[in-house]
PDB file of C-alpha atoms in Angstrom:
ATOM      1  CA  UNK A   1     -12.912 -21.134 -12.765  1.00 51.00           C
ATOM      2  CA  UNK A   2     -14.322 -17.760 -12.973  1.00 57.00           C
ATOM      3  CA  UNK A   3     -16.841 -18.138 -10.081  1.00 55.00           C
ATOM      4  CA  UNK A   4     -14.109 -18.528  -7.597  1.00 57.00           C
ATOM      5  CA  UNK A   5     -13.350 -14.993  -7.540  1.00 58.00           C
ATOM      6  CA  UNK A   6     -16.777 -13.666  -8.538  1.00 58.00           C
ATOM      7  CA  UNK A   7     -18.502 -11.513  -6.296  1.00 66.00           C
ATOM      8  CA  UNK A   8     -21.280 -14.328  -5.794  1.00 79.00           C
ATOM      9  CA  UNK A   9     -18.800 -17.111  -4.447  1.00 80.00           C
ATOM     10  CA  UNK A  10     -17.756 -14.726  -1.582  1.00 76.00           C
ATOM     11  CA  UNK A  11     -21.411 -13.716  -0.560  1.00 82.00           C
ATOM     12  CA  UNK A  12     -21.767 -17.365  -0.431  1.00 85.00           C
ATOM     13  CA  UNK A  13     -18.721 -18.568   1.630  1.00 84.00           C
ATOM     14  CA  UNK A  14     -19.084 -15.607   4.527  1.00 84.00           C
ATOM     15  CA  UNK A  15     -22.652 -16.859   4.021  1.00 86.00           C
ATOM     16  CA  UNK A  16     -21.222 -20.163   5.343  1.00 90.00           C
ATOM     17  CA  UNK A  17     -19.435 -19.403   7.142  1.00 88.00           C
ATOM     18  CA  UNK A  18     -20.364 -16.470   9.369  1.00 89.00           C
ATOM     19  CA  UNK A  19     -17.441 -16.467  12.222  1.00 92.00           C
ATOM     20  CA  UNK A  20     -15.283 -15.706   9.691  1.00 88.00           C
ATOM     21  CA  UNK A  21     -16.409 -12.372   9.929  1.00 89.00           C
ATOM     22  CA  UNK A  22     -14.699 -10.589  12.817  1.00 93.00           C
ATOM     23  CA  UNK A  23     -11.618 -12.374  11.333  1.00 92.00           C
ATOM     24  CA  UNK A  24     -11.731 -10.951   7.703  1.00 89.00           C
ATOM     25  CA  UNK A  25     -12.523  -7.522   9.665  1.00 92.00           C
ATOM     26  CA  UNK A  26      -9.129  -7.666  11.920  1.00 95.00           C
ATOM     27  CA  UNK A  27      -7.159  -8.817   8.955  1.00 93.00           C
ATOM     28  CA  UNK A  28      -8.659  -5.977   7.136  1.00 92.00           C
ATOM     29  CA  UNK A  29      -8.122  -3.771  10.146  1.00 95.00           C
ATOM     30  CA  UNK A  30      -4.328  -4.618   9.975  1.00 96.00           C
ATOM     31  CA  UNK A  31      -3.930  -4.362   6.070  1.00 92.00           C
ATOM     32  CA  UNK A  32      -5.510  -0.690   6.622  1.00 92.00           C
ATOM     33  CA  UNK A  33      -3.169   0.992   9.386  1.00 95.00           C
ATOM     34  CA  UNK A  34       0.302  -1.498   7.944  1.00 92.00           C
ATOM     35  CA  UNK A  35      -0.908   0.854   4.694  1.00 91.00           C
ATOM     36  CA  UNK A  36      -1.364   4.206   6.536  1.00 92.00           C
ATOM     37  CA  UNK A  37       1.561   3.698   8.371  1.00 94.00           C
ATOM     38  CA  UNK A  38       4.200   3.255   5.648  1.00 93.00           C
ATOM     39  CA  UNK A  39       2.381   6.197   3.281  1.00 92.00           C
ATOM     40  CA  UNK A  40       2.558   8.390   6.357  1.00 94.00           C
ATOM     41  CA  UNK A  41       6.033   7.430   6.306  1.00 95.00           C
ATOM     42  CA  UNK A  42       6.968   7.443   2.940  1.00 94.00           C
ATOM     43  CA  UNK A  43       4.623  10.528   2.050  1.00 95.00           C
ATOM     44  CA  UNK A  44       6.819  12.236   4.542  1.00 95.00           C
ATOM     45  CA  UNK A  45      10.382  11.028   3.621  1.00 95.00           C
ATOM     46  CA  UNK A  46       9.842  12.111  -0.416  1.00 94.00           C
ATOM     47  CA  UNK A  47       8.709  15.828   0.546  1.00 95.00           C
ATOM     48  CA  UNK A  48      11.220  15.905   2.640  1.00 95.00           C
ATOM     49  CA  UNK A  49      13.463  15.507  -0.107  1.00 94.00           C
ATOM     50  CA  UNK A  50      12.078  17.133  -2.342  1.00 94.00           C
ATOM     51  CA  UNK A  51      10.617  14.250  -4.755  1.00 93.00           C
ATOM     52  CA  UNK A  52       7.331  16.281  -6.189  1.00 94.00           C
ATOM     53  CA  UNK A  53       6.562  13.498  -8.317  1.00 94.00           C
ATOM     54  CA  UNK A  54       7.487  10.131  -6.238  1.00 91.00           C
ATOM     55  CA  UNK A  55       4.303  12.315  -4.060  1.00 92.00           C
ATOM     56  CA  UNK A  56       2.592  11.772  -6.476  1.00 92.00           C
ATOM     57  CA  UNK A  57       2.567   8.528  -7.506  1.00 91.00           C
ATOM     58  CA  UNK A  58       2.975   7.893  -3.730  1.00 90.00           C
ATOM     59  CA  UNK A  59      -0.429   9.585  -2.833  1.00 89.00           C
ATOM     60  CA  UNK A  60      -2.336   8.586  -6.000  1.00 89.00           C
ATOM     61  CA  UNK A  61      -1.228   4.270  -6.090  1.00 87.00           C
ATOM     62  CA  UNK A  62      -2.727   2.005  -3.000  1.00 81.00           C
ATOM     63  CA  UNK A  63      -0.253  -1.087  -3.429  1.00 83.00           C
ATOM     64  CA  UNK A  64      -0.486  -1.600   0.659  1.00 81.00           C
ATOM     65  CA  UNK A  65       2.580  -0.510   1.558  1.00 86.00           C
ATOM     66  CA  UNK A  66       4.946  -2.167  -0.857  1.00 89.00           C
ATOM     67  CA  UNK A  67       5.535   0.599  -3.034  1.00 89.00           C
ATOM     68  CA  UNK A  68       6.166   2.706   0.197  1.00 90.00           C
ATOM     69  CA  UNK A  69       8.629   0.508   2.095  1.00 90.00           C
ATOM     70  CA  UNK A  70      10.691   0.211  -1.574  1.00 91.00           C
ATOM     71  CA  UNK A  71      10.399   4.608  -1.696  1.00 91.00           C
ATOM     72  CA  UNK A  72      11.711   4.617   1.643  1.00 91.00           C
ATOM     73  CA  UNK A  73      14.743   1.665   2.143  1.00 92.00           C
ATOM     74  CA  UNK A  74      15.980   1.792  -2.006  1.00 92.00           C
ATOM     75  CA  UNK A  75      14.858   5.078  -3.864  1.00 89.00           C
ATOM     76  CA  UNK A  76      14.953   8.124  -1.399  1.00 89.00           C
ATOM     77  CA  UNK A  77      19.171   6.559  -0.865  1.00 87.00           C
ATOM     78  CA  UNK A  78      19.195   6.487  -4.664  1.00 85.00           C
ATOM     79  CA  UNK A  79      21.015  10.034  -6.004  1.00 77.00           C
ATOM     80  CA  UNK A  80      19.396  12.047  -8.965  1.00 65.00           C
ATOM     81  CA  UNK A  81      21.529  11.889 -12.210  1.00 59.00           C
ATOM     82  CA  UNK A  82      21.352  16.159 -11.647  1.00 55.00           C
ATOM     83  CA  UNK A  83      22.899  16.567  -7.801  1.00 58.00           C
ATOM     84  CA  UNK A  84      25.972  14.182  -9.551  1.00 57.00           C
ATOM     85  CA  UNK A  85      26.717  16.012 -12.306  1.00 57.00           C
ATOM     86  CA  UNK A  86      26.167  19.268  -9.724  1.00 54.00           C
TER      87      UNK A  86
END
């Protein structure tokens, strides 16, 4: 089981299937663009709302856009307890 996820297995698999290299490169590029777009949107929104800790977390943690999407559509719409008490 450990060999399935080892680096040597991956090297052997790609070496025996070189036709996959363009597809893997394309998949990597798509994931990179996807992640950068969502990260940019979420960082912009958190900066606009003055959410410093969300900005720092999203800047440092790479989640392939998952955290950023959740922030944009869920957490940014929630009101702070400090805002409610004013």
